[in-house]
CSV table of N, CA and C in Angstrom, one decimal:
chain,number,residue,atom,x,y,z
A,1,MET,N,-73.2,-22.3,-127.1
A,1,MET,CA,-73.4,-22.3,-128.2
A,1,MET,C,-73.2,-24.0,-128.1
A,2,THR,N,-73.9,-25.4,-128.2
A,2,THR,CA,-73.9,-26.5,-128.5
A,2,THR,C,-73.3,-26.8,-129.7
A,3,THR,N,-71.7,-27.9,-129.0
A,3,THR,CA,-71.3,-28.3,-130.5
A,3,THR,C,-72.2,-29.8,-131.5
A,4,MET,N,-71.6,-30.0,-132.3
A,4,MET,CA,-72.5,-31.4,-133.3
A,4,MET,C,-71.7,-32.5,-132.3
A,5,SER,N,-70.6,-32.8,-131.4
A,5,SER,CA,-70.5,-33.4,-130.7
A,5,SER,C,-71.3,-33.2,-129.5
A,6,THR,N,-71.8,-32.3,-128.7
A,6,THR,CA,-72.4,-32.2,-127.4
A,6,THR,C,-74.3,-32.1,-127.9
A,7,ALA,N,-74.1,-32.4,-128.7
A,7,ALA,CA,-75.6,-32.5,-130.2
A,7,ALA,C,-75.7,-33.8,-129.9
A,8,ALA,N,-75.1,-34.1,-130.2
A,8,ALA,CA,-75.0,-36.3,-130.3
A,8,ALA,C,-75.4,-36.4,-129.4
A,9,ALA,N,-74.1,-36.4,-128.1
A,9,ALA,CA,-73.6,-37.0,-127.0
A,9,ALA,C,-75.5,-36.3,-126.8
A,10,THR,N,-76.1,-35.5,-126.4
A,10,THR,CA,-77.5,-35.2,-125.5
A,10,THR,C,-78.2,-35.9,-126.4
A,11,TYR,N,-78.3,-36.2,-127.8
A,11,TYR,CA,-79.3,-37.3,-128.2
A,11,TYR,C,-79.1,-38.9,-128.1
A,12,TRP,N,-78.1,-39.4,-128.3
A,12,TRP,CA,-77.8,-40.5,-128.0
A,12,TRP,C,-77.9,-41.1,-126.6
A,13,GLU,N,-77.0,-40.9,-125.6
A,13,GLU,CA,-76.7,-41.1,-124.5
A,13,GLU,C,-78.0,-41.3,-123.3
A,14,PRO,N,-79.3,-41.3,-124.0
A,14,PRO,CA,-80.3,-41.3,-123.2
A,14,PRO,C,-80.8,-42.6,-123.7
A,15,LEU,N,-81.0,-42.8,-125.5
A,15,LEU,CA,-81.5,-44.1,-125.5
A,15,LEU,C,-80.1,-45.0,-125.8
A,16,TRP,N,-79.2,-44.9,-125.9
A,16,TRP,CA,-78.2,-46.2,-124.5
A,16,TRP,C,-78.6,-46.6,-123.7
A,17,SER,N,-79.2,-45.6,-122.8
A,17,SER,CA,-79.3,-46.2,-121.5
A,17,SER,C,-80.1,-46.6,-121.3
A,18,GLN,N,-81.2,-46.8,-122.3
A,18,GLN,CA,-82.3,-47.5,-122.2
A,18,GLN,C,-82.8,-48.4,-122.8
A,19,GLY,N,-81.4,-48.7,-123.4
A,19,GLY,CA,-81.4,-50.2,-123.9
A,19,GLY,C,-81.7,-49.8,-125.6
A,20,ARG,N,-81.8,-48.7,-126.8
A,20,ARG,CA,-82.4,-48.8,-127.8
A,20,ARG,C,-81.1,-48.0,-128.5
A,21,HIS,N,-80.9,-49.5,-128.7
A,21,HIS,CA,-79.5,-49.1,-130.1
A,21,HIS,C,-80.0,-49.0,-131.2
A,22,TYR,N,-79.2,-49.4,-133.1
A,22,TYR,CA,-79.6,-48.4,-133.6
A,22,TYR,C,-80.6,-49.9,-134.1
A,23,ARG,N,-81.4,-49.5,-135.1
A,23,ARG,CA,-81.8,-50.8,-136.0
A,23,ARG,C,-81.3,-51.5,-137.0
A,24,GLN,N,-81.7,-52.3,-137.3
A,24,GLN,CA,-81.7,-53.4,-138.3
A,24,GLN,C,-80.9,-52.9,-139.5
A,25,LEU,N,-79.9,-53.6,-140.9
A,25,LEU,CA,-79.9,-53.1,-141.6
A,25,LEU,C,-80.9,-53.6,-143.1
A,26,ASP,N,-82.1,-52.5,-143.7
A,26,ASP,CA,-82.9,-53.1,-144.6
A,26,ASP,C,-82.9,-53.5,-145.5
A,27,ASP,N,-83.5,-54.5,-146.4
A,27,ASP,CA,-83.7,-55.4,-147.4
A,27,ASP,C,-82.5,-54.4,-149.0
A,28,ALA,N,-83.1,-53.0,-148.7
A,28,ALA,CA,-82.6,-51.8,-149.5
A,28,ALA,C,-81.7,-51.5,-149.5
A,29,GLU,N,-80.8,-51.5,-148.6
A,29,GLU,CA,-79.2,-51.4,-147.8
A,29,GLU,C,-78.9,-52.3,-148.0
A,30,ASN,N,-78.4,-53.0,-147.5
A,30,ASN,CA,-78.6,-54.6,-148.4
A,30,ASN,C,-77.8,-54.7,-149.8
A,31,ARG,N,-78.8,-54.5,-150.1
A,31,ARG,CA,-78.8,-54.7,-151.6
A,31,ARG,C,-78.3,-53.3,-152.4
A,32,LEU,N,-78.2,-52.4,-151.5
A,32,LEU,CA,-76.9,-51.1,-152.0
A,32,LEU,C,-75.0,-51.8,-151.7
A,33,LEU,N,-75.5,-51.8,-150.4
A,33,LEU,CA,-74.4,-52.9,-149.8
A,33,LEU,C,-73.2,-53.7,-150.5
A,34,GLU,N,-74.3,-54.3,-151.1
A,34,GLU,CA,-73.9,-55.4,-152.4
A,34,GLU,C,-73.3,-55.2,-153.7
A,35,GLY,N,-74.6,-54.3,-153.8
A,35,GLY,CA,-74.2,-53.6,-155.4
A,35,GLY,C,-72.8,-52.5,-155.7
A,36,HIS,N,-72.6,-51.8,-154.2
A,36,HIS,CA,-71.7,-51.5,-154.6
A,36,HIS,C,-70.0,-51.8,-153.9
A,37,LEU,N,-70.2,-52.1,-152.5
A,37,LEU,CA,-69.1,-52.6,-152.1
A,37,LEU,C,-68.7,-54.0,-153.2
A,38,ARG,N,-69.4,-54.7,-153.6
A,38,ARG,CA,-68.9,-56.3,-154.4
A,38,ARG,C,-68.7,-57.3,-153.3
A,39,PRO,N,-67.8,-58.4,-153.1
A,39,PRO,CA,-67.8,-59.3,-152.3
A,39,PRO,C,-66.8,-58.5,-152.0
A,40,GLY,N,-66.2,-58.6,-150.1
A,40,GLY,CA,-65.0,-57.9,-150.2
A,40,GLY,C,-63.4,-59.1,-150.0
A,41,ARG,N,-63.9,-59.9,-150.2
A,41,ARG,CA,-62.1,-61.2,-150.4
A,41,ARG,C,-60.9,-60.5,-149.9
A,42,ASP,N,-61.6,-61.0,-148.7
A,42,ASP,CA,-60.7,-60.6,-147.2
A,42,ASP,C,-59.8,-58.7,-147.4
A,43,ARG,N,-60.5,-57.7,-148.0
A,43,ARG,CA,-60.0,-57.1,-147.6
A,43,ARG,C,-60.5,-56.1,-146.5
A,44,ARG,N,-59.6,-55.1,-145.5
A,44,ARG,CA,-59.9,-54.7,-144.6
A,44,ARG,C,-61.5,-53.8,-144.8
A,45,ALA,N,-62.5,-54.0,-143.7
A,45,ALA,CA,-63.6,-53.0,-143.1
A,45,ALA,C,-63.1,-51.6,-142.8
A,46,LEU,N,-63.1,-50.3,-141.8
A,46,LEU,CA,-63.2,-50.1,-140.4
A,46,LEU,C,-64.7,-49.0,-140.3
A,47,ASP,N,-65.4,-49.7,-139.1
A,47,ASP,CA,-66.2,-49.6,-139.1
A,47,ASP,C,-66.4,-48.5,-137.9
A,48,ILE,N,-66.4,-47.1,-138.3
A,48,ILE,CA,-65.8,-45.7,-136.5
A,48,ILE,C,-67.6,-46.0,-136.4
A,49,GLY,N,-67.3,-45.5,-135.3
A,49,GLY,CA,-69.3,-45.6,-134.4
A,49,GLY,C,-69.7,-46.1,-134.6
A,50,CYS,N,-69.2,-47.3,-134.5
A,50,CYS,CA,-70.6,-48.8,-135.0
A,50,CYS,C,-71.4,-49.2,-134.8
A,51,GLY,N,-72.0,-48.5,-133.3
A,51,GLY,CA,-73.1,-48.9,-132.5
A,51,GLY,C,-73.1,-50.2,-132.2
A,52,ASP,N,-74.5,-51.0,-132.6
A,52,ASP,CA,-74.1,-52.0,-131.8
A,52,ASP,C,-73.7,-53.4,-132.7
A,53,GLY,N,-73.3,-52.9,-134.2
A,53,GLY,CA,-72.2,-54.1,-135.0
A,53,GLY,C,-73.3,-54.3,-135.8
A,54,SER,N,-74.1,-53.7,-136.2
A,54,SER,CA,-74.9,-54.7,-137.3
A,54,SER,C,-74.3,-53.9,-139.0
A,55,LEU,N,-73.2,-53.3,-139.3
A,55,LEU,CA,-73.6,-52.5,-140.3
A,55,LEU,C,-71.4,-53.8,-140.7
A,56,THR,N,-70.6,-53.5,-139.1
A,56,THR,CA,-70.1,-54.5,-138.9
A,56,THR,C,-69.9,-56.2,-139.4
A,57,ARG,N,-71.1,-56.2,-138.1
A,57,ARG,CA,-71.8,-57.9,-139.2
A,57,ARG,C,-71.8,-57.5,-140.8
A,58,ARG,N,-72.2,-56.8,-140.8
A,58,ARG,CA,-72.7,-57.0,-142.4
A,58,ARG,C,-71.7,-57.1,-143.6
A,59,LEU,N,-70.7,-56.6,-143.2
A,59,LEU,CA,-69.5,-56.2,-144.0
A,59,LEU,C,-68.9,-57.7,-143.7
A,60,ALA,N,-68.5,-57.6,-143.1
A,60,ALA,CA,-68.1,-59.3,-142.5
A,60,ALA,C,-68.5,-60.3,-143.0
A,61,GLN,N,-69.6,-60.6,-143.6
A,61,GLN,CA,-70.8,-61.9,-144.4
A,61,GLN,C,-70.6,-61.3,-145.4
A,62,LEU,N,-70.0,-60.0,-146.7
A,62,LEU,CA,-69.9,-60.0,-147.8
A,62,LEU,C,-68.1,-60.2,-148.0
A,63,GLY,N,-67.4,-60.8,-146.8
A,63,GLY,CA,-66.0,-61.2,-147.2
A,63,GLY,C,-65.6,-60.5,-146.6
A,64,TYR,N,-65.7,-59.0,-146.4
A,64,TYR,CA,-64.3,-58.1,-145.6
A,64,TYR,C,-63.8,-58.9,-143.9
A,65,ARG,N,-62.3,-58.0,-144.1
A,65,ARG,CA,-61.8,-58.6,-142.3
A,65,ARG,C,-62.3,-56.9,-141.5
A,66,THR,N,-63.3,-57.5,-140.2
A,66,THR,CA,-64.0,-56.3,-140.0
A,66,THR,C,-62.8,-55.5,-139.0
A,67,THR,N,-63.3,-54.1,-138.7
A,67,THR,CA,-63.0,-53.4,-137.3
A,67,THR,C,-64.3,-53.2,-136.4
A,68,GLY,N,-65.0,-53.2,-135.6
A,68,GLY,CA,-66.1,-52.3,-135.5
A,68,GLY,C,-65.7,-51.3,-134.2
A,69,ILE,N,-65.7,-49.5,-134.2
A,69,ILE,CA,-64.7,-49.6,-133.5
A,69,ILE,C,-65.6,-48.1,-132.6
A,70,GLU,N,-66.0,-48.4,-131.4
A,70,GLU,CA,-67.3,-47.1,-130.7
A,70,GLU,C,-67.0,-47.1,-129.8
A,71,PHE,N,-67.7,-46.0,-129.2
A,71,PHE,CA,-66.5,-44.9,-127.9
A,71,PHE,C,-67.3,-45.3,-126.6
A,72,PRO,N,-67.2,-45.8,-125.8
A,72,PRO,CA,-67.4,-45.7,-124.3
A,72,PRO,C,-69.4,-45.0,-123.7
A,73,SER,N,-68.5,-44.0,-124.5
A,73,SER,CA,-69.3,-42.7,-123.9
A,73,SER,C,-69.5,-42.1,-125.2
A,74,ALA,N,-70.4,-41.5,-126.1
A,74,ALA,CA,-70.4,-40.0,-126.7
A,74,ALA,C,-70.1,-39.1,-126.1
A,75,VAL,N,-70.5,-38.8,-124.4
A,75,VAL,CA,-70.4,-37.5,-124.1
A,75,VAL,C,-68.9,-37.2,-123.2
A,76,ALA,N,-68.8,-38.6,-122.8
A,76,ALA,CA,-67.3,-38.3,-123.1
A,76,ALA,C,-66.2,-38.2,-123.9
A,77,LEU,N,-66.5,-38.6,-125.1
A,77,LEU,CA,-66.5,-38.3,-126.4
A,77,LEU,C,-66.2,-36.5,-126.5
A,78,ALA,N,-67.5,-36.4,-126.3
A,78,ALA,CA,-67.8,-34.8,-126.4
A,78,ALA,C,-67.2,-33.9,-125.3
A,79,ALA,N,-66.4,-34.6,-124.4
A,79,ALA,CA,-66.1,-33.3,-123.4
A,79,ALA,C,-64.7,-33.4,-123.7
A,80,ALA,N,-64.3,-35.0,-124.5
A,80,ALA,CA,-63.0,-34.8,-124.6
A,80,ALA,C,-62.6,-33.2,-125.6
A,81,VAL,N,-63.7,-33.9,-127.1
A,81,VAL,CA,-63.6,-32.9,-127.6
A,81,VAL,C,-63.4,-31.2,-127.8
A,82,GLU,N,-63.9,-30.9,-127.0
A,82,GLU,CA,-63.8,-29.9,-126.1
A,82,GLU,C,-63.6,-28.8,-125.5
A,83,GLU,N,-62.4,-29.8,-124.9
A,83,GLU,CA,-60.9,-30.4,-124.2
A,83,GLU,C,-60.3,-29.1,-125.4
A,84,ILE,N,-59.4,-29.6,-126.2
A,84,ILE,CA,-59.2,-29.8,-127.5
A,84,ILE,C,-59.1,-28.5,-127.7
A,85,PRO,N,-57.6,-27.6,-127.7
A,85,PRO,CA,-57.8,-26.3,-128.4
A,85,PRO,C,-57.8,-26.6,-129.9
A,86,ALA,N,-57.7,-25.3,-130.1
A,86,ALA,CA,-58.5,-24.5,-131.9
A,86,ALA,C,-57.2,-25.2,-132.2
A,87,GLU,N,-56.4,-25.5,-132.5
A,87,GLU,CA,-54.8,-25.2,-132.8
A,87,GLU,C,-54.1,-26.5,-132.5
A,88,GLY,N,-53.5,-27.0,-132.7
A,88,GLY,CA,-52.4,-27.2,-132.6
A,88,GLY,C,-52.7,-29.2,-132.3
A,89,MET,N,-53.5,-29.3,-131.7
A,89,MET,CA,-53.9,-30.5,-131.6
A,89,MET,C,-55.5,-31.1,-132.6
A,90,ARG,N,-55.6,-32.6,-131.8
A,90,ARG,CA,-56.6,-33.4,-132.8
A,90,ARG,C,-56.6,-34.4,-132.5
A,91,LEU,N,-58.3,-34.6,-132.1
A,91,LEU,CA,-58.2,-36.5,-131.5
A,91,LEU,C,-56.9,-37.6,-132.8
A,92,SER,N,-56.6,-38.1,-132.2
A,92,SER,CA,-56.9,-39.9,-132.6
A,92,SER,C,-56.9,-41.0,-132.6
C-alpha cells in the first residue's frame, strides 16, 4: 500500500531533479491573496513546503515577515514518516 507521502515523493522528486519547479502565482491568485489577507503589517507568515518560494516572496511583498521551509527531499521525508510507529510519536 502506498502512503500519501510516498505518492507525493514519487510525483515530485523526478520533476525537481529535472529542474521543473512550481509555477508562479497568476493574477487571479494574487488578487485573492490581496483581497483575503490584506497588508501584512509585519505579521508573521509560515509557508511549509514552500517549493521555490513563490508564495513566500509574494507574502513578503504584501508586508508579511515570511519564513519558507522546504524539505531537502520529499523521498527522505516519506521514508521518515513511514518509519514512525503508529502510536506515540510524530514528526515535528
